[in-house]
Tab-separated table of C-alpha atoms in Angstrom:
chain	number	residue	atom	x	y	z
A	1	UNK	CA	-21.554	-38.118	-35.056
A	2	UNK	CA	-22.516	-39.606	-38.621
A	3	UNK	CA	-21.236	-43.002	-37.571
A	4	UNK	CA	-23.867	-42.573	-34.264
A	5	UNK	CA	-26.915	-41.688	-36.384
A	6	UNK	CA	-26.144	-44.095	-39.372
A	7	UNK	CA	-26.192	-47.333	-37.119
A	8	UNK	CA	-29.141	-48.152	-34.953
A	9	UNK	CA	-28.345	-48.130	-31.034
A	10	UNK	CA	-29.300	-51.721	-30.669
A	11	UNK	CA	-26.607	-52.592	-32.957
A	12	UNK	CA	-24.283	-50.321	-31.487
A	13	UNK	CA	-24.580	-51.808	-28.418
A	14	UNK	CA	-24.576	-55.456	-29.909
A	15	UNK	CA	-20.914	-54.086	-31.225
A	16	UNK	CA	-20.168	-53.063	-28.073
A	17	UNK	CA	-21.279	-56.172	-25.790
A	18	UNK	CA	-18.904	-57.921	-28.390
A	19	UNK	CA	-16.008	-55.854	-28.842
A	20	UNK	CA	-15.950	-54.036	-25.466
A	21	UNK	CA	-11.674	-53.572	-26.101
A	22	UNK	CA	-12.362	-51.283	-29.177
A	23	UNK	CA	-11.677	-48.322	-28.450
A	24	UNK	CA	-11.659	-46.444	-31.522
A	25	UNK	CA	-14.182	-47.703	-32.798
A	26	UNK	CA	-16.327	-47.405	-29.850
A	27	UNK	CA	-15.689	-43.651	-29.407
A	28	UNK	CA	-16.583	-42.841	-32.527
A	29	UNK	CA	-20.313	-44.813	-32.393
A	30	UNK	CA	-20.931	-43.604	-28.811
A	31	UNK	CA	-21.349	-40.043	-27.130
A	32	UNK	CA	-19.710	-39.427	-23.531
A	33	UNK	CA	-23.319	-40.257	-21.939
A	34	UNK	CA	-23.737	-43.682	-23.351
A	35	UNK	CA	-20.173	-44.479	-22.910
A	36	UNK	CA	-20.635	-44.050	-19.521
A	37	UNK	CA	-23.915	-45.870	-19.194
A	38	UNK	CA	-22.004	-48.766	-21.374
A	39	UNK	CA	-18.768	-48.572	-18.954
A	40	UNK	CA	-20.600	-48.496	-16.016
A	41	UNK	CA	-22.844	-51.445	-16.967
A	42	UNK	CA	-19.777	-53.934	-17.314
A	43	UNK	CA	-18.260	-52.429	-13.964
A	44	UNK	CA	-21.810	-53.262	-12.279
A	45	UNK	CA	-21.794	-56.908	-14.120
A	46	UNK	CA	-18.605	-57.694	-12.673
A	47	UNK	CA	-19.100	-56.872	-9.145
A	48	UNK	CA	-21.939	-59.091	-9.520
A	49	UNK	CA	-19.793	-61.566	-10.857
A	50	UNK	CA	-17.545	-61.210	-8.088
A	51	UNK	CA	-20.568	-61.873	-5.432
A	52	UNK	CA	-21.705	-65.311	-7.448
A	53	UNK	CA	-25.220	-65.104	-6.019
A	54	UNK	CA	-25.820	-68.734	-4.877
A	55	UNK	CA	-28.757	-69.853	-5.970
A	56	UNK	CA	-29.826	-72.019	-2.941
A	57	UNK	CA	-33.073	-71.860	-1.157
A	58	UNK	CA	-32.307	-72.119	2.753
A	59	UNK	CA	-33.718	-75.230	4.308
A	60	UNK	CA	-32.981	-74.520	7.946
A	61	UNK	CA	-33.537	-71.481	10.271
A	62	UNK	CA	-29.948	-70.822	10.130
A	63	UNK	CA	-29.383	-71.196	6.358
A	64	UNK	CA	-32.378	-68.703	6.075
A	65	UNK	CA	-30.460	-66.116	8.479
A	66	UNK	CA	-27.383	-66.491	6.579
A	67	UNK	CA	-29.352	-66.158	3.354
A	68	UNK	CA	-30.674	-63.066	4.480
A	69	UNK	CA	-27.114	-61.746	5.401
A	70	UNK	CA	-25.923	-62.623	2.201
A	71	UNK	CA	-28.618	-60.867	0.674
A	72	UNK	CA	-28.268	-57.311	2.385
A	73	UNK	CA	-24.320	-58.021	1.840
A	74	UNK	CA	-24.661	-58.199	-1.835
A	75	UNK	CA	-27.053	-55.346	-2.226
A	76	UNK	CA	-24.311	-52.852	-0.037
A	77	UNK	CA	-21.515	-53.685	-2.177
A	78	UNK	CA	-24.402	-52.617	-5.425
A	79	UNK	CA	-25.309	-49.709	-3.458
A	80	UNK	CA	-22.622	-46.976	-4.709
A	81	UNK	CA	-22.944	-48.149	-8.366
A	82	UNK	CA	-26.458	-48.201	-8.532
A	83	UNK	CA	-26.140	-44.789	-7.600
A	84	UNK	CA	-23.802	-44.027	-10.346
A	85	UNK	CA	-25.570	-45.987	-13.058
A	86	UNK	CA	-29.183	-44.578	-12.117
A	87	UNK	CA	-27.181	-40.578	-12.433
A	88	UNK	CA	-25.766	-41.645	-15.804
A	89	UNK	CA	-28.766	-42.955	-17.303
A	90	UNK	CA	-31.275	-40.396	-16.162
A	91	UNK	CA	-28.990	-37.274	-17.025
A	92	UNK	CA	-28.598	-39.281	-20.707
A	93	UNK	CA	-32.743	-39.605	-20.352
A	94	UNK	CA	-33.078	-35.675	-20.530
A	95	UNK	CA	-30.935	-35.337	-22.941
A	96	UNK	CA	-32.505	-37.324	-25.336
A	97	UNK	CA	-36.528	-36.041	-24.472
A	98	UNK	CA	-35.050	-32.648	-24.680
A	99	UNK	CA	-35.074	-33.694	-28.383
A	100	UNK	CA	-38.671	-34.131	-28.791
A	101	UNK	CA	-38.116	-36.600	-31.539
A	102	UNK	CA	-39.437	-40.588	-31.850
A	103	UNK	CA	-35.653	-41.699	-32.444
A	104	UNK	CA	-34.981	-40.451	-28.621
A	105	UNK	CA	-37.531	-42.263	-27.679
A	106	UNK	CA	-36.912	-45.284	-29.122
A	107	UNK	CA	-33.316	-45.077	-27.808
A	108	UNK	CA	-34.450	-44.559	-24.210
A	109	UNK	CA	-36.801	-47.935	-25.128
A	110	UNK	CA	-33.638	-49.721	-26.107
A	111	UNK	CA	-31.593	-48.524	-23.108
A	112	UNK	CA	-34.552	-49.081	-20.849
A	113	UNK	CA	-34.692	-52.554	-21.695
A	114	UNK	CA	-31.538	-53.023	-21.937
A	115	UNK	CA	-31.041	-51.876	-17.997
A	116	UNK	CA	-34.543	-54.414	-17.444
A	117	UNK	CA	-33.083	-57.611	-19.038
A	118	UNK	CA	-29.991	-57.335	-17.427
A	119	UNK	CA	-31.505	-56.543	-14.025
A	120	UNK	CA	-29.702	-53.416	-13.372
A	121	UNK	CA	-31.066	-50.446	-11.484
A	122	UNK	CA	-35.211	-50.320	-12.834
A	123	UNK	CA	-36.560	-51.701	-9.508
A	124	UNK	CA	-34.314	-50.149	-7.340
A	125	UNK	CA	-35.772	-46.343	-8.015
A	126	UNK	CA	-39.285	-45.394	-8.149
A	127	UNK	CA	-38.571	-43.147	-11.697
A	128	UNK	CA	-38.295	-46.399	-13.659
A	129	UNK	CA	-41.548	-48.125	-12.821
A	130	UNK	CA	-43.206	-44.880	-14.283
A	131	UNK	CA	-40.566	-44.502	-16.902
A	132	UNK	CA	-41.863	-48.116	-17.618
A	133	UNK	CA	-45.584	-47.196	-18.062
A	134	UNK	CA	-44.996	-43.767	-20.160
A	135	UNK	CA	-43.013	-45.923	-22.515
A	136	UNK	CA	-45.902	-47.898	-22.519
A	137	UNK	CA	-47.784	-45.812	-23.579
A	138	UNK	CA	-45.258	-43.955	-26.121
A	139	UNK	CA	-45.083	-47.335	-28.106
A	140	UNK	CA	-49.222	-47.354	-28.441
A	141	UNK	CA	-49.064	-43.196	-29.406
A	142	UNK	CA	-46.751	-44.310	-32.147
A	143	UNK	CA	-48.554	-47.296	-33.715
A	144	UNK	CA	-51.884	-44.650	-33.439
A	145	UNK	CA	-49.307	-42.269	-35.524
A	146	UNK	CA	-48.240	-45.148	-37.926
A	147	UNK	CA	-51.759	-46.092	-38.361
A	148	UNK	CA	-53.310	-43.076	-38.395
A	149	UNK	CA	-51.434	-39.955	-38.155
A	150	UNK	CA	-52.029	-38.495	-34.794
A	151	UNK	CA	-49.518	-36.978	-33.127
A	152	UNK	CA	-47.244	-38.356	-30.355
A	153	UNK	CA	-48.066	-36.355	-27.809
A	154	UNK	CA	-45.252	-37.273	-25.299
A	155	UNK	CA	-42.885	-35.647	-27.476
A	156	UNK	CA	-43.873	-32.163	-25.445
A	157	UNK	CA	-42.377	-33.938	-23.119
A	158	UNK	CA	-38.743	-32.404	-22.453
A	159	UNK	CA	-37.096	-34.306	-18.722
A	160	UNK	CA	-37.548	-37.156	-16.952
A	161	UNK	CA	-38.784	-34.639	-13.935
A	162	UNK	CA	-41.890	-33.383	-16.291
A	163	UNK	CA	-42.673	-36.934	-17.477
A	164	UNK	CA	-43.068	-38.504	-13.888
A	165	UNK	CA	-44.891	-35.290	-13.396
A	166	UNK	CA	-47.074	-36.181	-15.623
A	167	UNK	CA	-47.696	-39.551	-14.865
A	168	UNK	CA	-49.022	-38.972	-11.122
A	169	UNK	CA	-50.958	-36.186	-12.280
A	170	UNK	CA	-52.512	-38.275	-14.832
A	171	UNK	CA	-52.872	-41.043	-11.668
A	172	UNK	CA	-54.225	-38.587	-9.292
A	173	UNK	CA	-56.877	-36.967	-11.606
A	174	UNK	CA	-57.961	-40.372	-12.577
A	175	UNK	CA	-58.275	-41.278	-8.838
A	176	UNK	CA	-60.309	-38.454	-8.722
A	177	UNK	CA	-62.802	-39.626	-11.110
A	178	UNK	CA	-62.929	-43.088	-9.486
A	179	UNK	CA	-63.451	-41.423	-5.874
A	180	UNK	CA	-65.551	-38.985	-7.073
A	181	UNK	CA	-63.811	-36.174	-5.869
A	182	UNK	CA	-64.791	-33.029	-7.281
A	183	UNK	CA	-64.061	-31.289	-9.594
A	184	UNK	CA	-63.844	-34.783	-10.835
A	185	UNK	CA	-63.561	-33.548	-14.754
A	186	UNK	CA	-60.331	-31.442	-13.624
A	187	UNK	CA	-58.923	-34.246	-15.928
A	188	UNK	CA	-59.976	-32.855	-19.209
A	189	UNK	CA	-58.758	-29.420	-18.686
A	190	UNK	CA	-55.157	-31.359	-17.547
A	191	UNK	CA	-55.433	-33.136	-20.608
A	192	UNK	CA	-55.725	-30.443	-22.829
A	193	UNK	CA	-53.706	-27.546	-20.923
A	194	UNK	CA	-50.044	-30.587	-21.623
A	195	UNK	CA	-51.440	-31.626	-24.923
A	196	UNK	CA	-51.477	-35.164	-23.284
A	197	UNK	CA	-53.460	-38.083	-25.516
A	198	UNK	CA	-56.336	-40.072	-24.447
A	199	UNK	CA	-54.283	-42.792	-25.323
A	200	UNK	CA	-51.303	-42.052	-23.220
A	201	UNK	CA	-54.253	-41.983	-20.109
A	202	UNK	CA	-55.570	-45.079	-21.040
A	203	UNK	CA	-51.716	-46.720	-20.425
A	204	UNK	CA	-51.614	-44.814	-17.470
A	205	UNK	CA	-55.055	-46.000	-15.960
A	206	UNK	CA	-54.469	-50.009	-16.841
A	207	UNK	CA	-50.405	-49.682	-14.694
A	208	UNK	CA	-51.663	-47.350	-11.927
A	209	UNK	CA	-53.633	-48.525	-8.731
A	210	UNK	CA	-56.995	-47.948	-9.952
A	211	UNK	CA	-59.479	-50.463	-8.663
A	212	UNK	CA	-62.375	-49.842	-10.668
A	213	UNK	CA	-60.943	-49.022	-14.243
A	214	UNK	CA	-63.989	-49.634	-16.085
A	215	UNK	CA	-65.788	-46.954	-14.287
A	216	UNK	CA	-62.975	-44.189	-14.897
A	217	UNK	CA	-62.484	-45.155	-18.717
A	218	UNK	CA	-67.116	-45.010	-19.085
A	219	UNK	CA	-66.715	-41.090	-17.338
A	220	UNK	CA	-63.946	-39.865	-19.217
A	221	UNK	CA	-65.068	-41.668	-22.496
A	222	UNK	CA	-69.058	-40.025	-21.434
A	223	UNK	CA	-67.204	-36.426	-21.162
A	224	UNK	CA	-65.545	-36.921	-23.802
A	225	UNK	CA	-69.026	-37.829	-26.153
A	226	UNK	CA	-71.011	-34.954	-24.938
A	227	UNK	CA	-68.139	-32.716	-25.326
A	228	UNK	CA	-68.173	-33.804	-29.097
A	229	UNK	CA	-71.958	-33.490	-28.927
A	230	UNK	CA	-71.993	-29.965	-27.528
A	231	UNK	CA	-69.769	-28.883	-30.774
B	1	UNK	CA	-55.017	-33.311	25.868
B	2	UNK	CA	-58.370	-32.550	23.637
B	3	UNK	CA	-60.182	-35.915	23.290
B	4	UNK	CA	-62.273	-34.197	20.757
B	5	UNK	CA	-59.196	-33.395	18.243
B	6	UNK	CA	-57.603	-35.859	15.474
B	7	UNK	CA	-54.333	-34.499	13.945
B	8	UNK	CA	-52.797	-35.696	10.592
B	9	UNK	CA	-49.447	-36.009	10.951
B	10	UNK	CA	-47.007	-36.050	7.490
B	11	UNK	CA	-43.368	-35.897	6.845
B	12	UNK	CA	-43.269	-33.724	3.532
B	13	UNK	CA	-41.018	-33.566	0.655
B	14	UNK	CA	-43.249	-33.610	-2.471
B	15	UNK	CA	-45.463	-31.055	-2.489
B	16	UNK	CA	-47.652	-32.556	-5.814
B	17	UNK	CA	-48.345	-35.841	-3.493
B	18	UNK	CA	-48.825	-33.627	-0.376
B	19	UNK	CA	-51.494	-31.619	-1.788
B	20	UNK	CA	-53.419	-34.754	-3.306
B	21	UNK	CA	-52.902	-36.176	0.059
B	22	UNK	CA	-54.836	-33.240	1.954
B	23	UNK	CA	-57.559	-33.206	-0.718
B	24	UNK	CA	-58.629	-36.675	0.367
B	25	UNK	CA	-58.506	-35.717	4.248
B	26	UNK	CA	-60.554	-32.411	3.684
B	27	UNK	CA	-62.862	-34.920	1.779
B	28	UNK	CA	-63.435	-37.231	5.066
B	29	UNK	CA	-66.120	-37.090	7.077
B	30	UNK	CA	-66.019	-35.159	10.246
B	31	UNK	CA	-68.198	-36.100	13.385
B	32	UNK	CA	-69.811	-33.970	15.275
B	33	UNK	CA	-67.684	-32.126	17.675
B	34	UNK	CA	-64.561	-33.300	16.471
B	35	UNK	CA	-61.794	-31.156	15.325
B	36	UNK	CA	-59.646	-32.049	12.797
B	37	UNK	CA	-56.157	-30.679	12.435
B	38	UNK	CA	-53.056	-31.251	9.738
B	39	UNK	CA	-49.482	-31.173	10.896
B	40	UNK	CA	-47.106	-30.753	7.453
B	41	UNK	CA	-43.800	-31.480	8.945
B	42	UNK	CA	-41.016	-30.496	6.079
B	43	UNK	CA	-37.006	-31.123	6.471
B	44	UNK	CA	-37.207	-33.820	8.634
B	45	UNK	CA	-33.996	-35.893	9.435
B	46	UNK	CA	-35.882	-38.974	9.904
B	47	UNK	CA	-39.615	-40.509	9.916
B	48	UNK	CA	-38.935	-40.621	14.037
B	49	UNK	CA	-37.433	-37.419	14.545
B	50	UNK	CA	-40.906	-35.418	11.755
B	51	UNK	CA	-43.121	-37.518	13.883
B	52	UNK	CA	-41.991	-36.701	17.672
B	53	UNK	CA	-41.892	-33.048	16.346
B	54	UNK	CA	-45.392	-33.736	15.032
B	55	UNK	CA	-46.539	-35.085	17.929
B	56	UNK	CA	-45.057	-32.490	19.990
B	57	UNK	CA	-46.400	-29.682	18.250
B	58	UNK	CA	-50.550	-31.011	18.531
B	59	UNK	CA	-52.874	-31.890	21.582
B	60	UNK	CA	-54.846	-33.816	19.829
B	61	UNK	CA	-55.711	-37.478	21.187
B	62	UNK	CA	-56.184	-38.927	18.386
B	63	UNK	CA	-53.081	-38.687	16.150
B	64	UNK	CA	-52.875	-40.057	12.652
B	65	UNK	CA	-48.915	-40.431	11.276
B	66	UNK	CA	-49.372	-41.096	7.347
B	67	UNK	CA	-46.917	-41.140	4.536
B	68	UNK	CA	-47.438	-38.222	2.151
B	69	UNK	CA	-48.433	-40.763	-0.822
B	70	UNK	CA	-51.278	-42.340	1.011
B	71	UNK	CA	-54.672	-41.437	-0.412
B	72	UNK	CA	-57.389	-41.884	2.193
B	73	UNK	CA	-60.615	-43.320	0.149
B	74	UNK	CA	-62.837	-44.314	3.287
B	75	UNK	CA	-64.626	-41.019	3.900
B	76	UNK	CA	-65.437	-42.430	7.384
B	77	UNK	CA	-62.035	-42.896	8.447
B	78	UNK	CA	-62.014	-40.474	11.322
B	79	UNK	CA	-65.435	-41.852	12.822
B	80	UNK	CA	-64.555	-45.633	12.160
B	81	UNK	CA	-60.769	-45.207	14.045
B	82	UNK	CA	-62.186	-42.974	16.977
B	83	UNK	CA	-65.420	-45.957	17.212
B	84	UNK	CA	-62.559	-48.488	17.620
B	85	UNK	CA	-60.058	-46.661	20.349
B	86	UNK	CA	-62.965	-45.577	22.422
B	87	UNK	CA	-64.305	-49.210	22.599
B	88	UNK	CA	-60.899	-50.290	24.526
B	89	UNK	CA	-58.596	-47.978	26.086
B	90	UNK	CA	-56.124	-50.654	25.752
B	91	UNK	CA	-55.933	-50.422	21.820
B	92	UNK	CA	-53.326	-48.159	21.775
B	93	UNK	CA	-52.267	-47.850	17.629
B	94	UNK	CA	-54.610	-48.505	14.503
B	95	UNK	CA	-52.937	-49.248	11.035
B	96	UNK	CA	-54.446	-50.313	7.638
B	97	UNK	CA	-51.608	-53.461	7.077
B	98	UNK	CA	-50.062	-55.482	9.439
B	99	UNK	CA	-48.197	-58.307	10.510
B	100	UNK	CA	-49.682	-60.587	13.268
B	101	UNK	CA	-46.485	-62.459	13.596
B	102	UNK	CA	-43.354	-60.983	12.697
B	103	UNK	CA	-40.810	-63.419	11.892
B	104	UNK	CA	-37.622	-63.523	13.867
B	105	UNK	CA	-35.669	-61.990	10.840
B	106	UNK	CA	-37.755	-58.617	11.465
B	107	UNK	CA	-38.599	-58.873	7.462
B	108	UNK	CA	-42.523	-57.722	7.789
B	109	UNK	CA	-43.249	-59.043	4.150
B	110	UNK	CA	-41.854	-62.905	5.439
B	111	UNK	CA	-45.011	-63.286	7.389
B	112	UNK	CA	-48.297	-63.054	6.738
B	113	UNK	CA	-49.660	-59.850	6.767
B	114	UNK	CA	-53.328	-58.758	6.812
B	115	UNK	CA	-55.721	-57.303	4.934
B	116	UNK	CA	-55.672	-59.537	1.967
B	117	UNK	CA	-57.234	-58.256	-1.357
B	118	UNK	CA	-60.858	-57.701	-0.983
B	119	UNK	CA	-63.145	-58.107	-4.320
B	120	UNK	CA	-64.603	-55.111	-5.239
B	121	UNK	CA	-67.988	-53.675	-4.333
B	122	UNK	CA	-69.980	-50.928	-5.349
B	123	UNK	CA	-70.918	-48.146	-3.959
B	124	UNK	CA	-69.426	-46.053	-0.561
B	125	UNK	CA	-71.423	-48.821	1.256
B	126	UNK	CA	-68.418	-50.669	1.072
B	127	UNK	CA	-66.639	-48.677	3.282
B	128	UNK	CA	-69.240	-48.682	6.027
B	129	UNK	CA	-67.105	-50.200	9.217
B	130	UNK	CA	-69.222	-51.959	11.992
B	131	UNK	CA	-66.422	-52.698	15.304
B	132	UNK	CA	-69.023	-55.484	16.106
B	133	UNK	CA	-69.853	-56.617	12.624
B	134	UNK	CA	-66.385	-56.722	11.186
B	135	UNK	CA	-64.196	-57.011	14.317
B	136	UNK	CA	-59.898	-56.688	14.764
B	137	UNK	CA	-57.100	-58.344	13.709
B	138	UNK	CA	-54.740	-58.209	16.411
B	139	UNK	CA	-51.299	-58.043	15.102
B	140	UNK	CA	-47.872	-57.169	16.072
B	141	UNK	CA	-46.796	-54.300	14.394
B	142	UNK	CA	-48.037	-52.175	11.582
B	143	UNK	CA	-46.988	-50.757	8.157
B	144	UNK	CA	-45.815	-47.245	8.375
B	145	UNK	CA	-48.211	-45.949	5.955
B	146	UNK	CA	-50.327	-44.846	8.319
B	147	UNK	CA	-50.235	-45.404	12.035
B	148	UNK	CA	-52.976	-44.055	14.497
B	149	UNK	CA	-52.285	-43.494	17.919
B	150	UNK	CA	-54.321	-42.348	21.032
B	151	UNK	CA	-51.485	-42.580	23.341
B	152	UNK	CA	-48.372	-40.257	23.020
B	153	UNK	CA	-45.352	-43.070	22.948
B	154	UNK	CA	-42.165	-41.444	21.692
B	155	UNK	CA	-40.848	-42.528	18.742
B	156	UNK	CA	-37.376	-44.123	18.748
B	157	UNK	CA	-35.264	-41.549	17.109
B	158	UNK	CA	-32.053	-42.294	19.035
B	159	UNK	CA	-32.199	-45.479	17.591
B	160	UNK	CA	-33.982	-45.790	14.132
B	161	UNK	CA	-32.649	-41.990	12.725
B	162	UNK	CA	-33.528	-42.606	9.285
B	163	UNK	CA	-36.148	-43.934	7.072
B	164	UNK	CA	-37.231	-47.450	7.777
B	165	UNK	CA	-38.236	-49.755	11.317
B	166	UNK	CA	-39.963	-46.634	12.530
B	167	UNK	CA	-42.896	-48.359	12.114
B	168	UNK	CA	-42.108	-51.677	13.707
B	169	UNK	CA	-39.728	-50.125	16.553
B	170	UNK	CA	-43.269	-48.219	17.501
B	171	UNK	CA	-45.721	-50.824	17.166
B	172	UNK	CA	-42.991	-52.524	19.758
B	173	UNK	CA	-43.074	-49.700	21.944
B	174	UNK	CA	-46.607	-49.156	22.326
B	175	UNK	CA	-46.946	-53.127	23.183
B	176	UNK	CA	-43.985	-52.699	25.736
B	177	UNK	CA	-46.446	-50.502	27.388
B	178	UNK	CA	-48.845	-53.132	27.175
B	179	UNK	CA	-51.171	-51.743	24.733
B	180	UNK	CA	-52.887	-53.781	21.682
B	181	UNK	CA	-52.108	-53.256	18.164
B	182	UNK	CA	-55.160	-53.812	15.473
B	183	UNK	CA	-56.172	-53.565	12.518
B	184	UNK	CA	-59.390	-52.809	11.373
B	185	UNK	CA	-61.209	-56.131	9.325
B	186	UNK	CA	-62.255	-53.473	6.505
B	187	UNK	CA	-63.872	-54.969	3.330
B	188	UNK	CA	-62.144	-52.576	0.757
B	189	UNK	CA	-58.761	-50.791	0.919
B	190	UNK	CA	-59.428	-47.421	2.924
B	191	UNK	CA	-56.198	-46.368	1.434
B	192	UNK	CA	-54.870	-46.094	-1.626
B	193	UNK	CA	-50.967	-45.890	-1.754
B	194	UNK	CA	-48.743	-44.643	-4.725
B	195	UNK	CA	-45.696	-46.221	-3.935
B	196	UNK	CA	-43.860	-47.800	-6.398
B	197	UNK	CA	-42.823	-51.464	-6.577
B	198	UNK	CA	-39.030	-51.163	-5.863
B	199	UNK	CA	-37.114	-52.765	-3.821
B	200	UNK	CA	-34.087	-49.868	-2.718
B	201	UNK	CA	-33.588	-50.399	0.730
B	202	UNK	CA	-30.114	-49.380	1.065
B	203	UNK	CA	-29.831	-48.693	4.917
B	204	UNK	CA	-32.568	-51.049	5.852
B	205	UNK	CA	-30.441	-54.201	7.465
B	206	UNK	CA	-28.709	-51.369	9.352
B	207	UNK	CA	-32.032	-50.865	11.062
B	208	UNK	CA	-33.007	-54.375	10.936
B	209	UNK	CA	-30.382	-55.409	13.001
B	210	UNK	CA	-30.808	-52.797	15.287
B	211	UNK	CA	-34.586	-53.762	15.744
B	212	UNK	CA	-33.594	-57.204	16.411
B	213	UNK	CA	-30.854	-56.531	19.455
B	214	UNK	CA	-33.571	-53.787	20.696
B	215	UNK	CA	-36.498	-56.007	20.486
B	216	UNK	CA	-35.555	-59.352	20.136
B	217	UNK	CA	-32.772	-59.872	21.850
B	218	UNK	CA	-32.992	-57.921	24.918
């Protein structure tokens, strides 16, 4: 456990991605989740390997219908691992917010992008897109806490199932407010009741589908002022 | 049949979207005389097999099949749709996207699909739909995400018994039966739509090849 905590993930997994025969030494700077997540990452890169996408754009009606075929072929054979990977990743997901701590965080950051720049798995299942957004807005919560203090409020946060909670009841409240929906300041009393930041909403109003931002950010802000003013 | 009943008809497994769904239909507009009703349809084994239950289960004309994360904004929706079937009996399904020529691969997002984006305007004027003013698009077949109907057409649950080509095996089926599929020109999104941008799709070519011998090659 000491050799976990005293190296950074990103190196760990730098180790790993060069040294993937070593054993010993990878068992003792991984836990049985990330091993997993590692072991089933190199599995998923060689079946891809295996396909060798061809890179060709069709230039006839029947290269496009065999590009097509080739397309749906290669996703079938990704279907069961997908599967797999997306389990491993979210189960290791809740364990780490069940820690409530910025180091968890950061380590879902790292395995997040990790997943993206390798193109594994985070368009394939609608929890990464928000995963994508709240980690957004995690990185601006901790530069306000670096800068200033305030407290990361997404570390209340304890499972993947609470945080996409969150998200589309941020989205819907927010809708609200553009749509005018009443009661349209339900928001506030959300925001308060989850200990959520104005700065985690702000994320989540620039990613969602929001037409008309600039009118949701002058309420909320306007609430927000005469609430202040009423104290 | 009651020609003065619309019924909302959604396949349910998320109750946090459902609700949010419903607030924005108790939040439309009702005519005059018109009775709106809401058809939750949970446990469903397939888009086709919720929806013929749905359809089943209501006398209502006018029937509305929606996804449960589709948001209707356009509080005239149930006056503009009704406007547009009773103008021609032959219009026999309304969507909010379309395709007016779907491509011989059955891939709706390889052609050209209407509305485009709209720039914003202010104001619930926006919304205001004139069948005259703003006209049709005529189109082959229509996004699932939400699919009006005034004619009861069966949906193809022997043949699409899962999630995806419901939408296109119907629009197919209705124009079978010779009826037109439209699309209303609207000049903002009536519809907002919280699906994500990913791309899963795992038993979609199974369907898309069945679409193709059933429609295409037959």
């Amino acid at each position: 456990m000491d050799d976990k905590n005293n190296e950074k993930l990103l190196d760990r997994i730098e180790y790993y991605m060069e040294y993937p025969a070593d054993e010993e030494k990878i068992d003792m700077m991984f836990s049985t989740g990330e091993k997993n997540i590692l072991r089933t990452i190199r599995e998923f890169e060689k079946i891809r390997y295996e396909m060798k996408w061809k890179n060709e754009k069709p230039v006839s009606k029947e290269d496009n219908a065999k590009f097509i075929e080739e397309v749906f072929r290669n996703k079938e054979k990704e279907r069961d691992i997908s599967f797999q990977l997306k389990k491993e990743f979210t189960d290791w997901i809740d364990v780490l917010l069940e820690q409530g701590r910025i180091e968890a965080w950061l380590d879902i950051l790292t395995w997040y992008r990790l997943l993206k720049g390798k193109n594994l798995i985070v368009d394939k299942f609608w929890e990464f897109p928000v995963l994508e957004t709240m980690l957004k807005a995690f990185i601006e919560e901790l530069k306000c806490f670096y800068s200033s203090g305030s407290s990361v409020s997404l570390l209340t946060v304890h499972s993947l199932e609470e945080l996409t909670d969150v998200y589309f009841h941020l989205v819907f409240l927010l809708r609200r407010v553009e749509y005018e929906l009443e009661p349209a300041d339900e928001i506030l009393d959300y925001l308060i009741e989850k200990k959520i930041s104005l700065t985690v909403t702000d994320v989540v109003l620039d990613d969602a589908r929001i037409f008309d931002e600039e009118k949701v950010r002058r309420t909320i802000i306007g609430w927000v002022e005469n609430g202040n003013e009423r104290t | 049949m009651n020609e003065h009943k619309i019924c909302f008809i959604i396949c349910v497994n998320n109750n946090l979207f459902f609700e949010e769904c419903v607030r924005y239909i108790h939040r439309l507009e009702v005519p005059d005389g018109v009775e709106v009703e809401l058809l939750e349809i949970k446990g469903a084994s397939s888009m086709t097999g919720g929806y013929n239950e749905g359809m089943h289960n209501s006398n209502a004309k006018y029937k509305v099949y929606m996804h449960q994360d589709a948001f209707l904004v356009n509080k005239y929706f149930i006056s503009d749709i009704i406007s547009i079937f009773q103008s021609d009996r032959n219009i026999g399904m309304i969507g909010l996207v379309g395709i007016q020529k779907l491509p011989e691969s059955g891939l709706m997002w390889s052609g050209e699909r209407v509305p485009g984006v709209y720039e914003l305007e202010e104001g619930w004027e926006r919304y205001r739909y004139d069948r005259k003013r703003d006209g049709l698009w005529e189109v082959e077949g229509i996004d699932g995400v939400l699919m009006a109907t005034q004619y009861d057409i069966p949906w193809r649950e022997d043949l699409f018994d899962g999630w995806d080509f419901y939408d296109l095996s119907q629009s197919f089926e209705m124009r079978k039966r010779g009826y037109r599929i439209v699309v209303p020109v609207h000049k903002q999104f009536w519809h907002q739509h919280d699906d994500k941008p990913v791309l899963s799709m795992w038993d979609y070519d199974k369907y898309r090849k069945r679409f193709i011998k059933e429609y295409f090659e037959k």
